[in-house]
Coordinates of C-alpha atoms in Angstrom, one line a residue:
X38 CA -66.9 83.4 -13.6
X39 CA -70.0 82.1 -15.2
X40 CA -72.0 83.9 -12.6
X41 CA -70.7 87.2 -13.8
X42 CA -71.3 86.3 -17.4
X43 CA -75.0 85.7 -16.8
X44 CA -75.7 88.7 -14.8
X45 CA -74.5 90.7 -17.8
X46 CA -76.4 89.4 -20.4
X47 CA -79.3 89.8 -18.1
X48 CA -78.7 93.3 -17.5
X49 CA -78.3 93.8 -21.3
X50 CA -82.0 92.3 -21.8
X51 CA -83.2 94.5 -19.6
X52 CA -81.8 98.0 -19.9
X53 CA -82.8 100.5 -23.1
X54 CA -80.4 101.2 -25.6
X55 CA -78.4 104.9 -23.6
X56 CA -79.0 103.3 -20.7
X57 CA -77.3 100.5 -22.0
X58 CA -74.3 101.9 -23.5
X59 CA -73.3 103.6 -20.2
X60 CA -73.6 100.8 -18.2
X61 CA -71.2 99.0 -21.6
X62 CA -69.0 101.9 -20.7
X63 CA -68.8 101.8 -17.2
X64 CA -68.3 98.2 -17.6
X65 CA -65.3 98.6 -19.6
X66 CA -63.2 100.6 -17.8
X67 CA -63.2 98.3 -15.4
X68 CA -61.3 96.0 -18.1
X69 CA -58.9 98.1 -20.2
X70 CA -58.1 95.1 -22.3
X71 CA -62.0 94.8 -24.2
X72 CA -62.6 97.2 -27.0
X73 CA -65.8 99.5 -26.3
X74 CA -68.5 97.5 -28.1
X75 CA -67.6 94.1 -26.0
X76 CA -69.2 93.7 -22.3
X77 CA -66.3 92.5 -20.2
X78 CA -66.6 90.6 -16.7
X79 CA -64.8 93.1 -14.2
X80 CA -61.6 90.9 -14.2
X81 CA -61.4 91.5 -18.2
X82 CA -60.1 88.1 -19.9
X83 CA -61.1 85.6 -22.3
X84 CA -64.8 85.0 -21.8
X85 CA -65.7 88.5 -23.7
X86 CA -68.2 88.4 -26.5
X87 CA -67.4 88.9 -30.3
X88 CA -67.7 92.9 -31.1
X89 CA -70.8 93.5 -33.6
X90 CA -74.5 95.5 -32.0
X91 CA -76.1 93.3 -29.1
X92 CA -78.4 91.3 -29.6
X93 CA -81.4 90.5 -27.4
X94 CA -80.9 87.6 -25.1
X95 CA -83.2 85.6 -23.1
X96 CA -83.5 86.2 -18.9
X97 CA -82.2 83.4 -17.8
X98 CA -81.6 82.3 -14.5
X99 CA -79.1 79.7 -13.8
X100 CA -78.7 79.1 -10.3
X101 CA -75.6 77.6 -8.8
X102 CA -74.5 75.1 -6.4
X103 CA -71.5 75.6 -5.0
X104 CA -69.2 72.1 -5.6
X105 CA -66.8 70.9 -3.2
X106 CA -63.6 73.0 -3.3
X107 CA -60.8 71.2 -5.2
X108 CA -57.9 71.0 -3.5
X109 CA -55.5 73.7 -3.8
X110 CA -52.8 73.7 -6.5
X111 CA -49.5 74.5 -6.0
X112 CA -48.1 78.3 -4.7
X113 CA -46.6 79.9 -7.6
X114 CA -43.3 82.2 -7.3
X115 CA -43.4 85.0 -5.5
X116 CA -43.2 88.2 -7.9
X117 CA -40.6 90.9 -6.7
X118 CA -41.7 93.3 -4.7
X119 CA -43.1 96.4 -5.9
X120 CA -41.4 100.2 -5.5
X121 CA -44.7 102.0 -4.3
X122 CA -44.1 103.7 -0.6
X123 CA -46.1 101.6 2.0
X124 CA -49.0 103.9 2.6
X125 CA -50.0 104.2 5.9
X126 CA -51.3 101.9 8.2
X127 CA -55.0 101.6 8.7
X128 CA -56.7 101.4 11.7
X129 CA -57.1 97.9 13.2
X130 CA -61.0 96.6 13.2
X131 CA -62.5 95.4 16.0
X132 CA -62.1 91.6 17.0
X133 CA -64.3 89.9 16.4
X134 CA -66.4 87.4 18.7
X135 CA -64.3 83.7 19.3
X136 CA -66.1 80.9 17.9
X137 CA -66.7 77.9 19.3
X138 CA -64.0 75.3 19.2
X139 CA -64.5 72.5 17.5
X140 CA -65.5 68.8 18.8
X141 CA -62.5 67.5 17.3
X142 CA -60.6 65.3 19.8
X143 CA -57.8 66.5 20.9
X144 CA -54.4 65.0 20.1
X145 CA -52.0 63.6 22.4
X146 CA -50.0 65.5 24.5
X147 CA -46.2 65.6 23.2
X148 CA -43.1 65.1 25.6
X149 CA -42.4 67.7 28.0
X150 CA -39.7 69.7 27.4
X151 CA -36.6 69.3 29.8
X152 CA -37.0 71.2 33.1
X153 CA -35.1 74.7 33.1
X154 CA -32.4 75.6 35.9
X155 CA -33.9 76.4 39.1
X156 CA -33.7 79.8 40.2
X157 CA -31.2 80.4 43.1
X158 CA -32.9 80.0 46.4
X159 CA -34.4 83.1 47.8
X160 CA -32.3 83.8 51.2
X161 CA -33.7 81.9 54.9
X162 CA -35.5 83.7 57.1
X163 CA -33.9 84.6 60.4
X164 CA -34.0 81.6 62.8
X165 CA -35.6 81.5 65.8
X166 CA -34.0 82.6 69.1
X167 CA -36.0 79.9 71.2
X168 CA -33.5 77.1 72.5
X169 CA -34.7 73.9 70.8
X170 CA -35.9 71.1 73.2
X171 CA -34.7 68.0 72.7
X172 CA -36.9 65.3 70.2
X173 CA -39.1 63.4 71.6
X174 CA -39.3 59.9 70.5
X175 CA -40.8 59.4 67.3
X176 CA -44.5 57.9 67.6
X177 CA -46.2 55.3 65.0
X178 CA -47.1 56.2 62.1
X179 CA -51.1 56.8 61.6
X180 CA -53.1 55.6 59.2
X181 CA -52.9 58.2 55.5
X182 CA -56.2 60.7 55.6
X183 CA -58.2 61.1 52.7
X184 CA -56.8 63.8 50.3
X185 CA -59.1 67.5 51.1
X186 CA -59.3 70.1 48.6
X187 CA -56.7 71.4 47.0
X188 CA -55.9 75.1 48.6
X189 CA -56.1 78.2 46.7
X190 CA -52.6 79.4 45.1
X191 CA -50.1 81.1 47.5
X192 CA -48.8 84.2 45.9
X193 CA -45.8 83.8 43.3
X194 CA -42.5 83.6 45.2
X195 CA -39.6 86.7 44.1
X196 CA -37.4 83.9 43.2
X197 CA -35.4 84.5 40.0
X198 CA -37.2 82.4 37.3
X199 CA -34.3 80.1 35.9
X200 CA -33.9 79.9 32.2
X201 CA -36.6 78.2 30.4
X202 CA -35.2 74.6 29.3
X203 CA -35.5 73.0 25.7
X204 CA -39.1 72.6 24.0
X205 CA -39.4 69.2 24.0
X206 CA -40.7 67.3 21.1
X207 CA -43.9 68.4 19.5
X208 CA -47.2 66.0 19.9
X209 CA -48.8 64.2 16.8
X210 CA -51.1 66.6 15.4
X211 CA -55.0 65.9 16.2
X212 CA -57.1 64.8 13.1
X213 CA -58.4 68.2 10.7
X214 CA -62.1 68.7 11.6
X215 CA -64.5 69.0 8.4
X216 CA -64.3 72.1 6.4
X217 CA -67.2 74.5 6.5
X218 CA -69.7 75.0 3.5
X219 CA -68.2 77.9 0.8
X220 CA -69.9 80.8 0.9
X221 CA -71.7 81.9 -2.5
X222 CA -70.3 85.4 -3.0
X223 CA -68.0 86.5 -6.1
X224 CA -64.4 87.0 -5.4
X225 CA -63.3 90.3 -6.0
X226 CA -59.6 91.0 -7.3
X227 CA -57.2 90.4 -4.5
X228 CA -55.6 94.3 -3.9
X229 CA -52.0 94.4 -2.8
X230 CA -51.5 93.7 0.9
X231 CA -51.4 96.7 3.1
X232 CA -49.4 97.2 6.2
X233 CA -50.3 94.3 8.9
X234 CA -51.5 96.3 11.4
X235 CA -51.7 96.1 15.3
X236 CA -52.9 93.1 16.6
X237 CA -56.3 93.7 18.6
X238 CA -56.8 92.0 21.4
X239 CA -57.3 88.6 22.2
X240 CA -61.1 87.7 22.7
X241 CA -62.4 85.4 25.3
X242 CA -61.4 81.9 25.3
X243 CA -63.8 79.5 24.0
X244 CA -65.6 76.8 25.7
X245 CA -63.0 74.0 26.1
X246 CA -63.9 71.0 23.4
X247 CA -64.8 67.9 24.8
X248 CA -62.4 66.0 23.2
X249 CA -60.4 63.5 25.6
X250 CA -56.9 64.9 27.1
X251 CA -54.0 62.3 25.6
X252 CA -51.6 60.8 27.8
X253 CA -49.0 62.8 30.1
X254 CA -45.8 62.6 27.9
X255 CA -42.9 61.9 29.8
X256 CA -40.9 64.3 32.2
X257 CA -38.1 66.4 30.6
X258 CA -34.6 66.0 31.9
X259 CA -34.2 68.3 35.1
X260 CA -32.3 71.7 35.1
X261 CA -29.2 72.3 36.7
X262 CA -29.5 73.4 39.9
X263 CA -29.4 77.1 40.4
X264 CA -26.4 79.1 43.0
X265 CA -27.5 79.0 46.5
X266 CA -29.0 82.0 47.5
X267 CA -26.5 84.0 50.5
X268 CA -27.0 82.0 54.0
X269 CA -29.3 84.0 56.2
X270 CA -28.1 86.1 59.7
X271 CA -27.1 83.4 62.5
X272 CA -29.6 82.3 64.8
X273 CA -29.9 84.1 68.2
X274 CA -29.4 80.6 70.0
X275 CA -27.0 80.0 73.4
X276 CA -24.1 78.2 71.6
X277 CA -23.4 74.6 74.2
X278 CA -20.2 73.9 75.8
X279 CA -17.4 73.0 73.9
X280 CA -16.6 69.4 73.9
X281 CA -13.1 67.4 75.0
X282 CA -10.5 67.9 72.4
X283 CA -10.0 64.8 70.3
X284 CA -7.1 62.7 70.4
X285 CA -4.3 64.0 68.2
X286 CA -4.0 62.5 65.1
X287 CA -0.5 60.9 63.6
X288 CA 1.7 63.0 62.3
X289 CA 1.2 63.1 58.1
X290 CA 4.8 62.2 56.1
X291 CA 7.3 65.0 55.6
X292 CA 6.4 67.1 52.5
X293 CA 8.9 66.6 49.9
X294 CA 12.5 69.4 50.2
X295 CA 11.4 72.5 48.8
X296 CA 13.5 74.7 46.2
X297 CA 17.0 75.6 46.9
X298 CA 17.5 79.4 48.1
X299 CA 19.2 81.3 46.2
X300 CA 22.6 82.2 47.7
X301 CA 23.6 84.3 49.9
X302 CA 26.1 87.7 49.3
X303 CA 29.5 86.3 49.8
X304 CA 31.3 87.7 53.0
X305 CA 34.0 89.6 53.3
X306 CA 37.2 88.4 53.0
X307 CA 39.3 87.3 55.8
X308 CA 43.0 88.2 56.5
X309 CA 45.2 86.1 54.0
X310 CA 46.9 82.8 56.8
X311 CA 50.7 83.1 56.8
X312 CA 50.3 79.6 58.5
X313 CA 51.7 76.9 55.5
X314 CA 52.1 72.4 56.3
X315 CA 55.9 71.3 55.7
X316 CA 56.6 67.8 55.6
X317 CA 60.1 67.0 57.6
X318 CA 61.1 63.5 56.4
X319 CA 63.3 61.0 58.6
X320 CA 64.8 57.5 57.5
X321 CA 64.7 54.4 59.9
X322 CA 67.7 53.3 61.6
X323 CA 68.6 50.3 63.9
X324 CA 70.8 50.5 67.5
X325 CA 69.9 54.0 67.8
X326 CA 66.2 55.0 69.0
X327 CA 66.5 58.6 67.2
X328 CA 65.7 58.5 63.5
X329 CA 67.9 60.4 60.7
X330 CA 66.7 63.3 58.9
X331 CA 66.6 62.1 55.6
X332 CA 69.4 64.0 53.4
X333 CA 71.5 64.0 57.3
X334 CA 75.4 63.5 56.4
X335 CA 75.1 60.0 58.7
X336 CA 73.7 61.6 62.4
X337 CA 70.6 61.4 63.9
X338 CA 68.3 63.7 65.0
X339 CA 69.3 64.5 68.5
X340 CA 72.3 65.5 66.2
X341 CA 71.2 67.0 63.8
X342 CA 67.6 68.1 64.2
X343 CA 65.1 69.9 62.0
X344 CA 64.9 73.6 62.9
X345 CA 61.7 75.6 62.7
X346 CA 61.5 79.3 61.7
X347 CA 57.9 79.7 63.1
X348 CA 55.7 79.3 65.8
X349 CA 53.0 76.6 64.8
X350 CA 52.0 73.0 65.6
X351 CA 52.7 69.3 64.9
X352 CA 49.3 68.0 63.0
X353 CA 50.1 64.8 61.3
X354 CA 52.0 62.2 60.7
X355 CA 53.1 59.2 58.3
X356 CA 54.9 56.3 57.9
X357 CA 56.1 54.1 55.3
X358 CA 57.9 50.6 56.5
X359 CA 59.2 47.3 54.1
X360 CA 60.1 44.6 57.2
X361 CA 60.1 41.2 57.5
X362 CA 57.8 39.1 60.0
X363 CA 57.2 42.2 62.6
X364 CA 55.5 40.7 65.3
X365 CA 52.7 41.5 67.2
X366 CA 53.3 44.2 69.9
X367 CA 53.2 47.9 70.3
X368 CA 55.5 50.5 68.8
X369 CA 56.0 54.2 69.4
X370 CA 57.4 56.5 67.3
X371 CA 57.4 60.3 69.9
X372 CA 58.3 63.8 68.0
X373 CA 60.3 65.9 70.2
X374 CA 61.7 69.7 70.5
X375 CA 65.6 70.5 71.6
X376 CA 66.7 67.3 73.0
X377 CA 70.5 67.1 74.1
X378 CA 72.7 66.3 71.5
X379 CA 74.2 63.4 72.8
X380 CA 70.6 62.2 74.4
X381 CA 69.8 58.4 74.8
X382 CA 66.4 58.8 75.6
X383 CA 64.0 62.5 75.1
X384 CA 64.5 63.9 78.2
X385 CA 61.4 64.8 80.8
X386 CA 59.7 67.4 79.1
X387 CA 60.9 67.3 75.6
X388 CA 58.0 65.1 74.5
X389 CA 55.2 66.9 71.8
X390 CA 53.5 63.9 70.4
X391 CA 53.1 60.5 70.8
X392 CA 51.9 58.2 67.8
X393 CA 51.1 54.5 68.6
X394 CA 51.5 51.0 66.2
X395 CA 49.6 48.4 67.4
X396 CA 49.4 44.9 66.2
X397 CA 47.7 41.8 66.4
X398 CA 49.5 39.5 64.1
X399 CA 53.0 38.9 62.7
X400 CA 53.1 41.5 59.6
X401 CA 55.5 41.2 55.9
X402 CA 55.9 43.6 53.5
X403 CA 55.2 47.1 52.9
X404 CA 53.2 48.6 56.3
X405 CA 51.5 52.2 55.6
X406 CA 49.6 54.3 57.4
X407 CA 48.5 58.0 58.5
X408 CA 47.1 59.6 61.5
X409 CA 45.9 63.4 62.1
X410 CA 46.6 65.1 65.6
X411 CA 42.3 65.9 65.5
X412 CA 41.3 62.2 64.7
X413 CA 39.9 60.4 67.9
X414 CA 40.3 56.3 68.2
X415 CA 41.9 54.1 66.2
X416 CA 42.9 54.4 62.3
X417 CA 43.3 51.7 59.5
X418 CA 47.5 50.2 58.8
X419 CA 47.1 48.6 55.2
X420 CA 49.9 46.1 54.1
X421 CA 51.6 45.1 50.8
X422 CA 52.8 41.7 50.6
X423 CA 53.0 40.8 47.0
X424 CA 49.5 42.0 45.9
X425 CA 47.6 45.0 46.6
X426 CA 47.2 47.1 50.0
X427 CA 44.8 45.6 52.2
X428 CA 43.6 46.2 56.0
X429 CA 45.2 44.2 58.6
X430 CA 44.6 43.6 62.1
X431 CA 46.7 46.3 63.3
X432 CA 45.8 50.1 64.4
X433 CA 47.5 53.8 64.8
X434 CA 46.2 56.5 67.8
X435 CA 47.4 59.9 68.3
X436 CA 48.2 60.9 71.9
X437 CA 49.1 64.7 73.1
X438 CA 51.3 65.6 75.1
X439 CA 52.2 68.9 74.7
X440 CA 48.8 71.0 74.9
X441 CA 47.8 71.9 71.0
X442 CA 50.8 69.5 69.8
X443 CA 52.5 73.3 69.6
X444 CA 55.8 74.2 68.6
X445 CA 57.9 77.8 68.7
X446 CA 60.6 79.4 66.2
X447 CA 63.8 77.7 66.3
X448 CA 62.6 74.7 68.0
X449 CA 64.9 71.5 67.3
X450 CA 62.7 68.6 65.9
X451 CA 63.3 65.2 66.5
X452 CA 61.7 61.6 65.9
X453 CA 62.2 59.0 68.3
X454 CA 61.2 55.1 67.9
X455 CA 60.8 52.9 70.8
X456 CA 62.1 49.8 69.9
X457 CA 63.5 50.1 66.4
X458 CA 61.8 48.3 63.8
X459 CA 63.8 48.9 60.7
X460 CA 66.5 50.8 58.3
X461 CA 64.0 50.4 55.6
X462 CA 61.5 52.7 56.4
X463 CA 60.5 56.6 56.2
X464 CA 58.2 58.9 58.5
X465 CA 57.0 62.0 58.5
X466 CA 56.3 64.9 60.3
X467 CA 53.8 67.3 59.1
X468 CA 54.3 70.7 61.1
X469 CA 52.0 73.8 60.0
X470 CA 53.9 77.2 61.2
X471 CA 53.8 80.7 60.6
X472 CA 56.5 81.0 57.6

């Protein structure tokens, strides 16, 4: 500012009094703020004379050092943005030579950044369709060779480049180097910025400084591992022999039961049975081996016997005997079919089943048991003697004597014990026929 002040004055000393008021003139409208008899400094401002007719001045010269720059004071707010239409973009200048870079020394290198993924792995070349010999044994090692000359650079592989991995953390910054000297010249008003426009291109590189390379920061964490590239074709090689088959290995445990199916369509419905069981009861009874029909009017069976009215077959049978100290032995109790009436014995012949009591031991109270004509071996007789049923050391079989234990319509049926154990007892006869 005081530069421009004493360039003014000087060119007021100098110039005659038209020539003078043009250049006041011209001056001024370069300030729209001074009034026409004040000499302005082109930014206009405070540092105008008083108005009144110049007066002559003294040349003087005042030459200028230029000070240190102060240090920069703080950015003031940004102004909103003018309406004007962007005009258009100028064209870009040419760059400009690269200086030379400074002697500063360079900082120290900062961490390196984590290592991105690899690539995936370019595919194999085909293998070889030479049959490998066999390795030779391996010899000592020699002795490591001195290091030659590093190789020139193989061309760039057409592997994918895996994603670049995280920037790692920036490196101190290197000391400032000095400013430069300010140059002399008076700064013009700043004009609004224009359009940036294309970036030129880059120059040369600059000598490298001589400033000493910091220490290597430490290796980033490693990428993932890129997908394996598809395996390459199959060598041409002569496959060898198959080898022995192994051993077979144990069998592994039983998987656990799967689900249930779900169940089948129900079949069709068979013909309704007209076969049906009827029980045919008979009371004991001493000095005769025939047993009554219980409900019989006194007689015994080969008497009075039970009639069927269908064909069917004899399939079980039961008894139920309160006695006194039976002792051990065998008794048989034999259901026949039309017996005399006045028969001692079942004649030859007569004879459909034959059920067997066997015991082992002298038996009181209340003896029961039950045998089917389809059970094979021996079957439990429990006993009651003051206290609740219990097994014994006795036993019932079955034994057929007519094939099928069959019977036809209007067959007389009679029970016949061999020996008699007692008046106190009921059996019976279960016969499934066709009524």
């Amino acid at each position: 500012m005081m530069v421009a002040v004493t360039l003014s004055r000087l060119k007021n000393t100098l110039d005659g009094g038209g020539e003078k008021m043009k250049r006041k003139a011209k001056i001024n409208r370069l300030a729209p703020d001074c009034f026409e008899e004040v000499i302005c400094c082109p930014t206009g401002g405070g540092l105008c004379p008083p108005k009144g007719p110049p007066q002559p001045q003294p040349a003087r010269v005042i030459r200028t050092i230029p000070g240190p720059t102060g240090p920069t004071g703080p950015t003031g707010p940004t102004g909103p943005t003018g309406a004007g239409v962007t005009g258009p973009t100028g064209a870009t200048g040419a760059t400009g030579p690269t200086g030379p870079t400074g002697a500063g020394v360079t900082g120290p290198t900062g961490e390196a950044g984590a290592t991105g993924a690899t690539g995936p792995t370019g595919p194999p070349g085909p293998t070889g369709a030479g049959v490998t010999g066999p390795t030779g044994e391996a010899g000592a090692t020699g002795a490591t060779g001195p290091t030659g000359p590093t190789g020139p650079t193989g061309p760039t592989g057409a592997g994918v480049t895996g994603p670049t991995g995280e920037a790692g953390a920036t490196g101190a910054t290197g000391p400032t180097g000095p400013p430069g000297p300010t140059g002399a010249g008076v700064t013009g008003p700043t004009g609004e910025a224009g359009a940036t426009g294309a970036t030129g291109p880059t120059g040369p590189p600059g000598p490298t400084g001589a400033g000493v390379t910091g220490p290597t920061g430490e290796a980033g964490v490693t990428g993932a591992t890129g997908p394996t590239g598809p395996p390459g074709p199959t060598g041409a090689g002569v496959t060898g022999p198959t080898g022995e088959a192994g051993a077979t290995g144990a069998t592994g445990p039983t998987g656990p039961q799967g689900d249930r199916g779900p169940t089948g369509p129900s079949g069709a419905t068979g013909p309704v049975s007209t076969l049906s069981t009827k029980p045919i009861l008979f009371g004991g009874t001493v000095g005769s081996g025939f047993q009554r029909i219980a409900g019989s009017p006194g007689a015994v069976s080969n008497a009075i016997p039970y009639v069927t009215a269908g064909a069917g077959n004899v399939v079980a049978f039961s008894a139920a005997i309160n006695v006194n100290n039976l002792q051990p032995g065998q008794y048989l109790f034999q259901v026949t079919r039309n017996v005399f009436n006045n028969s001692v014995t079942p004649p030859a012949g007569t004879i459909i089943s034959t059920i067997t009591l066997t015991t082992a031991t002298t038996l009181s109270g209340t003896i029961k048991f039950s045998i089917h004509a389809t059970e094979v071996g021996p079957q439990p007789v429990f006993v009651s003697n003051g206290g609740a049923y219990a097994a014994v050391p006795a036993s019932v079989t079955w034994t057929t004597v007519t094939p099928g234990d069959a019977v036809l319509r209007t067959d007389a049926i009679s029970l016949y014990a061999i020996p008699t154990i007692t008046a106190s007892a009921v059996y019976t006869v279960f016969l499934r026929t066709a009524v």
